[in-house]
Amino acid sequence: MKEYTIQSRVCVYGWDELSPEDRILVEAAKDATNGSYAPYSGFCVGAAARLKNGTVVIGSNQENVAYPSGLCAERTTLFAANAQNPDQPVVALAIAARNKDGFLSQPITPCGACRQVISGVEQRYNQPIRILLYGTDGTHVIESIDALLPLQFVDSYLDR
Ligand code: THU
């Protein structure tokens, strides 16, 4: 038997430790929670994607009475970014979530389906996406979806 270990690196930043560029993106994700439509869960998620040319695209979770028809903030954002700017790689994605008590102290992490979509966007542009997960106790920063989705299904598998 052979064995290998996969490690993930997460850096936790205090607000003052974030670069101005990262702070702006996190603020955009926080603002984006105002566009959330979450009457069923009461859980408002916002996301903001920075593109290579500096454009910031925001999105939020959009729920539906037929629950599975709704969509998470991350996918809403990435699909909008790619639909509107197909020639622009996504370089960073910030995510923020709040409930009735306000923004969460510990960040949420993207669901499995969103991780797969983030992976797809990285592959499409051959560009790692810096992921910023906001919590009031700190912002967790991950340099690529590799850390959140090890052993991901990639394009090249189709050629095997
Ligand atoms: N949600 C997101 O928008 N992003 C995540 O990463 C996890 C969950 C949404 C989906 C649903 O509208 C609500 O949060 C509760 O699951």
PDB file of C-alpha atoms and ligand atoms in Angstrom:
ATOM      1  CA  MET A   1       0.000   0.000   0.000  1.00  0.00           C
ATOM      2  CA  LYS A   2       1.149   3.493  -0.808  1.00  0.00           C
ATOM      3  CA  GLU A   3      -0.232   6.552   0.868  1.00  0.00           C
ATOM      4  CA  TYR A   4      -0.113  10.266   0.296  1.00  0.00           C
ATOM      5  CA  THR A   5      -1.339  13.198   2.333  1.00  0.00           C
ATOM      6  CA  ILE A   6      -2.929  16.311   0.900  1.00  0.00           C
ATOM      7  CA  GLN A   7      -2.533  19.524   2.843  1.00  0.00           C
ATOM      8  CA  SER A   8      -4.501  22.745   2.552  1.00  0.00           C
ATOM      9  CA  ARG A   9      -3.164  26.161   3.526  1.00  0.00           C
ATOM     10  CA  VAL A  10      -5.516  28.743   5.014  1.00  0.00           C
ATOM     11  CA  CYS A  11      -4.253  32.145   6.207  1.00  0.00           C
ATOM     12  CA  VAL A  12      -6.415  34.052   8.673  1.00  0.00           C
ATOM     13  CA  TYR A  13      -6.137  37.830   8.473  1.00  0.00           C
ATOM     14  CA  GLY A  14      -7.365  40.503  10.823  1.00  0.00           C
ATOM     15  CA  TRP A  15      -9.143  43.349   9.067  1.00  0.00           C
ATOM     16  CA  ASP A  16      -6.138  45.670   9.314  1.00  0.00           C
ATOM     17  CA  GLU A  17      -3.838  43.004   7.918  1.00  0.00           C
ATOM     18  CA  LEU A  18      -5.741  42.710   4.639  1.00  0.00           C
ATOM     19  CA  SER A  19      -4.484  44.673   1.638  1.00  0.00           C
ATOM     20  CA  PRO A  20      -6.657  47.591   0.501  1.00  0.00           C
ATOM     21  CA  GLU A  21      -7.543  45.581  -2.616  1.00  0.00           C
ATOM     22  CA  ASP A  22      -8.737  42.610  -0.537  1.00  0.00           C
ATOM     23  CA  ARG A  23     -10.659  44.866   1.830  1.00  0.00           C
ATOM     24  CA  ILE A  24     -12.514  46.450  -1.080  1.00  0.00           C
ATOM     25  CA  LEU A  25     -13.506  43.019  -2.402  1.00  0.00           C
ATOM     26  CA  VAL A  26     -14.686  41.820   1.010  1.00  0.00           C
ATOM     27  CA  GLU A  27     -16.712  45.007   1.465  1.00  0.00           C
ATOM     28  CA  ALA A  28     -18.302  44.378  -1.928  1.00  0.00           C
ATOM     29  CA  ALA A  29     -19.237  40.844  -0.843  1.00  0.00           C
ATOM     30  CA  LYS A  30     -20.725  42.183   2.387  1.00  0.00           C
ATOM     31  CA  ASP A  31     -22.720  44.805   0.452  1.00  0.00           C
ATOM     32  CA  ALA A  32     -23.879  42.121  -1.957  1.00  0.00           C
ATOM     33  CA  THR A  33     -25.775  40.377   0.867  1.00  0.00           C
ATOM     34  CA  ASN A  34     -28.304  43.213   0.496  1.00  0.00           C
ATOM     35  CA  GLY A  35     -29.332  41.717  -2.855  1.00  0.00           C
ATOM     36  CA  SER A  36     -29.849  38.274  -1.381  1.00  0.00           C
ATOM     37  CA  TYR A  37     -33.322  36.755  -1.737  1.00  0.00           C
ATOM     38  CA  ALA A  38     -33.493  34.319   1.160  1.00  0.00           C
ATOM     39  CA  PRO A  39     -37.042  34.248   2.555  1.00  0.00           C
ATOM     40  CA  TYR A  40     -36.826  30.505   3.233  1.00  0.00           C
ATOM     41  CA  SER A  41     -33.493  30.192   5.016  1.00  0.00           C
ATOM     42  CA  GLY A  42     -33.041  33.740   6.298  1.00  0.00           C
ATOM     43  CA  PHE A  43     -29.378  33.200   5.444  1.00  0.00           C
ATOM     44  CA  CYS A  44     -28.002  35.980   3.255  1.00  0.00           C
ATOM     45  CA  VAL A  45     -24.824  35.264   1.320  1.00  0.00           C
ATOM     46  CA  GLY A  46     -22.948  37.772  -0.830  1.00  0.00           C
ATOM     47  CA  ALA A  47     -20.009  37.257  -3.133  1.00  0.00           C
ATOM     48  CA  ALA A  48     -17.760  39.533  -5.150  1.00  0.00           C
ATOM     49  CA  ALA A  49     -15.448  38.494  -7.962  1.00  0.00           C
ATOM     50  CA  ARG A  50     -12.494  40.574  -9.086  1.00  0.00           C
ATOM     51  CA  LEU A  51     -11.585  40.138 -12.735  1.00  0.00           C
ATOM     52  CA  LYS A  52      -8.125  40.513 -14.227  1.00  0.00           C
ATOM     53  CA  ASN A  53      -8.986  43.975 -15.591  1.00  0.00           C
ATOM     54  CA  GLY A  54     -10.061  45.115 -12.111  1.00  0.00           C
ATOM     55  CA  THR A  55     -13.808  44.929 -12.674  1.00  0.00           C
ATOM     56  CA  VAL A  56     -15.742  43.721  -9.628  1.00  0.00           C
ATOM     57  CA  VAL A  57     -18.892  41.645 -10.210  1.00  0.00           C
ATOM     58  CA  ILE A  58     -21.215  40.917  -7.294  1.00  0.00           C
ATOM     59  CA  GLY A  59     -23.896  38.333  -6.656  1.00  0.00           C
ATOM     60  CA  SER A  60     -25.939  36.810  -3.867  1.00  0.00           C
ATOM     61  CA  ASN A  61     -27.988  33.736  -3.101  1.00  0.00           C
ATOM     62  CA  GLN A  62     -31.349  33.644  -4.834  1.00  0.00           C
ATOM     63  CA  GLU A  63     -33.868  31.248  -3.322  1.00  0.00           C
ATOM     64  CA  ASN A  64     -37.043  29.796  -4.815  1.00  0.00           C
ATOM     65  CA  VAL A  65     -40.120  28.190  -3.298  1.00  0.00           C
ATOM     66  CA  ALA A  66     -39.032  25.044  -5.123  1.00  0.00           C
ATOM     67  CA  TYR A  67     -35.905  24.955  -2.973  1.00  0.00           C
ATOM     68  CA  PRO A  68     -33.454  23.214  -5.340  1.00  0.00           C
ATOM     69  CA  SER A  69     -34.181  25.804  -8.024  1.00  0.00           C
ATOM     70  CA  GLY A  70     -32.406  28.496  -6.004  1.00  0.00           C
ATOM     71  CA  LEU A  71     -28.734  29.249  -6.438  1.00  0.00           C
ATOM     72  CA  CYS A  72     -25.845  30.066  -4.117  1.00  0.00           C
ATOM     73  CA  ALA A  73     -24.109  33.431  -4.106  1.00  0.00           C
ATOM     74  CA  GLU A  74     -20.839  32.021  -5.436  1.00  0.00           C
ATOM     75  CA  ARG A  75     -22.356  30.508  -8.562  1.00  0.00           C
ATOM     76  CA  THR A  76     -24.645  33.481  -9.166  1.00  0.00           C
ATOM     77  CA  THR A  77     -21.553  35.678  -9.085  1.00  0.00           C
ATOM     78  CA  LEU A  78     -19.214  33.555 -11.163  1.00  0.00           C
ATOM     79  CA  PHE A  79     -21.799  32.835 -13.842  1.00  0.00           C
ATOM     80  CA  ALA A  80     -22.663  36.541 -14.084  1.00  0.00           C
ATOM     81  CA  ALA A  81     -18.966  37.468 -14.231  1.00  0.00           C
ATOM     82  CA  ASN A  82     -18.255  34.971 -16.993  1.00  0.00           C
ATOM     83  CA  ALA A  83     -21.426  35.772 -18.933  1.00  0.00           C
ATOM     84  CA  GLN A  84     -20.713  39.491 -18.936  1.00  0.00           C
ATOM     85  CA  ASN A  85     -16.924  39.312 -19.317  1.00  0.00           C
ATOM     86  CA  PRO A  86     -16.080  36.048 -21.074  1.00  0.00           C
ATOM     87  CA  ASP A  87     -12.556  37.233 -21.912  1.00  0.00           C
ATOM     88  CA  GLN A  88     -11.693  38.143 -18.308  1.00  0.00           C
ATOM     89  CA  PRO A  89     -10.216  35.612 -15.873  1.00  0.00           C
ATOM     90  CA  VAL A  90     -11.500  35.766 -12.310  1.00  0.00           C
ATOM     91  CA  VAL A  91      -8.549  36.442 -10.011  1.00  0.00           C
ATOM     92  CA  ALA A  92     -10.278  36.659  -6.605  1.00  0.00           C
ATOM     93  CA  LEU A  93     -13.609  35.802  -5.012  1.00  0.00           C
ATOM     94  CA  ALA A  94     -14.814  37.121  -1.651  1.00  0.00           C
ATOM     95  CA  ILE A  95     -17.722  35.570   0.260  1.00  0.00           C
ATOM     96  CA  ALA A  96     -19.656  36.942   3.241  1.00  0.00           C
ATOM     97  CA  ALA A  97     -22.728  35.610   5.044  1.00  0.00           C
ATOM     98  CA  ARG A  98     -25.130  36.988   7.616  1.00  0.00           C
ATOM     99  CA  ASN A  99     -28.182  35.747   9.442  1.00  0.00           C
ATOM    100  CA  LYS A 100     -30.714  37.627  11.571  1.00  0.00           C
ATOM    101  CA  ASP A 101     -27.962  38.377  14.114  1.00  0.00           C
ATOM    102  CA  GLY A 102     -25.599  39.918  11.575  1.00  0.00           C
ATOM    103  CA  PHE A 103     -22.403  38.782   9.871  1.00  0.00           C
ATOM    104  CA  LEU A 104     -21.054  35.471  11.113  1.00  0.00           C
ATOM    105  CA  SER A 105     -17.964  35.477  13.278  1.00  0.00           C
ATOM    106  CA  GLN A 106     -16.596  32.383  11.525  1.00  0.00           C
ATOM    107  CA  PRO A 107     -16.759  32.379   7.729  1.00  0.00           C
ATOM    108  CA  ILE A 108     -18.766  29.951   5.668  1.00  0.00           C
ATOM    109  CA  THR A 109     -17.039  27.876   3.038  1.00  0.00           C
ATOM    110  CA  PRO A 110     -18.541  27.245  -0.416  1.00  0.00           C
ATOM    111  CA  CYS A 111     -20.777  24.198  -0.868  1.00  0.00           C
ATOM    112  CA  GLY A 112     -19.593  21.283  -2.981  1.00  0.00           C
ATOM    113  CA  ALA A 113     -21.363  22.393  -6.156  1.00  0.00           C
ATOM    114  CA  CYS A 114     -19.868  25.884  -5.861  1.00  0.00           C
ATOM    115  CA  ARG A 115     -16.416  24.411  -5.312  1.00  0.00           C
ATOM    116  CA  GLN A 116     -16.793  22.486  -8.557  1.00  0.00           C
ATOM    117  CA  VAL A 117     -17.815  25.656 -10.407  1.00  0.00           C
ATOM    118  CA  ILE A 118     -14.904  27.625  -8.921  1.00  0.00           C
ATOM    119  CA  SER A 119     -12.639  24.800 -10.078  1.00  0.00           C
ATOM    120  CA  GLY A 120     -14.139  25.019 -13.561  1.00  0.00           C
ATOM    121  CA  VAL A 121     -13.515  28.762 -13.742  1.00  0.00           C
ATOM    122  CA  GLU A 122      -9.899  28.300 -12.635  1.00  0.00           C
ATOM    123  CA  GLN A 123      -9.401  25.717 -15.358  1.00  0.00           C
ATOM    124  CA  ARG A 124     -11.197  27.741 -18.019  1.00  0.00           C
ATOM    125  CA  TYR A 125      -8.766  30.630 -17.634  1.00  0.00           C
ATOM    126  CA  ASN A 126      -5.808  28.708 -16.227  1.00  0.00           C
ATOM    127  CA  GLN A 127      -5.881  31.211 -13.381  1.00  0.00           C
ATOM    128  CA  PRO A 128      -5.924  30.374  -9.658  1.00  0.00           C
ATOM    129  CA  ILE A 129      -8.685  32.220  -7.812  1.00  0.00           C
ATOM    130  CA  ARG A 130      -7.769  33.773  -4.478  1.00  0.00           C
ATOM    131  CA  ILE A 131     -10.699  33.009  -2.160  1.00  0.00           C
ATOM    132  CA  LEU A 132     -11.491  35.374   0.718  1.00  0.00           C
ATOM    133  CA  LEU A 133     -13.910  34.021   3.317  1.00  0.00           C
ATOM    134  CA  TYR A 134     -15.094  36.810   5.574  1.00  0.00           C
ATOM    135  CA  GLY A 135     -15.922  36.422   9.249  1.00  0.00           C
ATOM    136  CA  THR A 136     -16.040  39.156  11.860  1.00  0.00           C
ATOM    137  CA  ASP A 137     -13.294  37.283  13.744  1.00  0.00           C
ATOM    138  CA  GLY A 138     -11.056  37.175  10.678  1.00  0.00           C
ATOM    139  CA  THR A 139     -10.899  36.654   6.938  1.00  0.00           C
ATOM    140  CA  HIS A 140      -9.696  33.238   5.836  1.00  0.00           C
ATOM    141  CA  VAL A 141      -7.674  33.393   2.630  1.00  0.00           C
ATOM    142  CA  ILE A 142      -7.029  30.468   0.313  1.00  0.00           C
ATOM    143  CA  GLU A 143      -4.904  30.832  -2.809  1.00  0.00           C
ATOM    144  CA  SER A 144      -6.764  28.387  -5.028  1.00  0.00           C
ATOM    145  CA  ILE A 145      -9.743  26.042  -5.019  1.00  0.00           C
ATOM    146  CA  ASP A 146      -7.158  23.227  -4.795  1.00  0.00           C
ATOM    147  CA  ALA A 147      -7.192  23.747  -1.029  1.00  0.00           C
ATOM    148  CA  LEU A 148     -10.971  23.297  -0.795  1.00  0.00           C
ATOM    149  CA  LEU A 149     -11.424  20.649  -3.464  1.00  0.00           C
ATOM    150  CA  PRO A 150      -8.495  18.258  -3.497  1.00  0.00           C
ATOM    151  CA  LEU A 151      -8.505  15.599  -6.201  1.00  0.00           C
ATOM    152  CA  GLN A 152     -10.954  17.606  -8.252  1.00  0.00           C
ATOM    153  CA  PHE A 153     -12.309  16.417 -11.577  1.00  0.00           C
ATOM    154  CA  VAL A 154     -10.414  18.304 -14.287  1.00  0.00           C
ATOM    155  CA  ASP A 155     -10.751  18.814 -18.049  1.00  0.00           C
ATOM    156  CA  SER A 156      -7.816  16.584 -18.887  1.00  0.00           C
ATOM    157  CA  TYR A 157      -9.638  13.546 -17.484  1.00  0.00           C
ATOM    158  CA  LEU A 158     -11.878  13.655 -20.551  1.00  0.00           C
ATOM    159  CA  ASP A 159      -8.847  12.836 -22.725  1.00  0.00           C
ATOM    160  CA  ARG A 160      -7.835   9.739 -20.783  1.00  0.00           C
TER     161      ARG A 160
HETATM  162  N1  THU B   1     -25.603  29.407   0.306  1.00  0.00           N
HETATM  163  C1  THU B   1     -24.789  30.178  -0.455  1.00  0.00           C
HETATM  164  O1  THU B   1     -25.237  31.111  -1.135  1.00  0.00           O
HETATM  165  N2  THU B   1     -23.465  29.901  -0.453  1.00  0.00           N
HETATM  166  C2  THU B   1     -22.871  28.930   0.267  1.00  0.00           C
HETATM  167  O2  THU B   1     -21.663  28.785   0.215  1.00  0.00           O
HETATM  168  C3  THU B   1     -23.689  28.060   1.112  1.00  0.00           C
HETATM  169  C4  THU B   1     -25.138  28.293   1.087  1.00  0.00           C
HETATM  170  C5  THU B   1     -27.030  29.727   0.350  1.00  0.00           C
HETATM  171  C6  THU B   1     -27.953  28.747  -0.260  1.00  0.00           C
HETATM  172  C7  THU B   1     -29.238  29.029   0.469  1.00  0.00           C
HETATM  173  O3  THU B   1     -29.892  30.115  -0.161  1.00  0.00           O
HETATM  174  C8  THU B   1     -28.789  29.484   1.851  1.00  0.00           C
HETATM  175  O4  THU B   1     -27.428  29.862   1.704  1.00  0.00           O
HETATM  176  C9  THU B   1     -28.912  28.425   2.921  1.00  0.00           C
HETATM  177  O5  THU B   1     -28.295  27.253   2.543  1.00  0.00           O
END
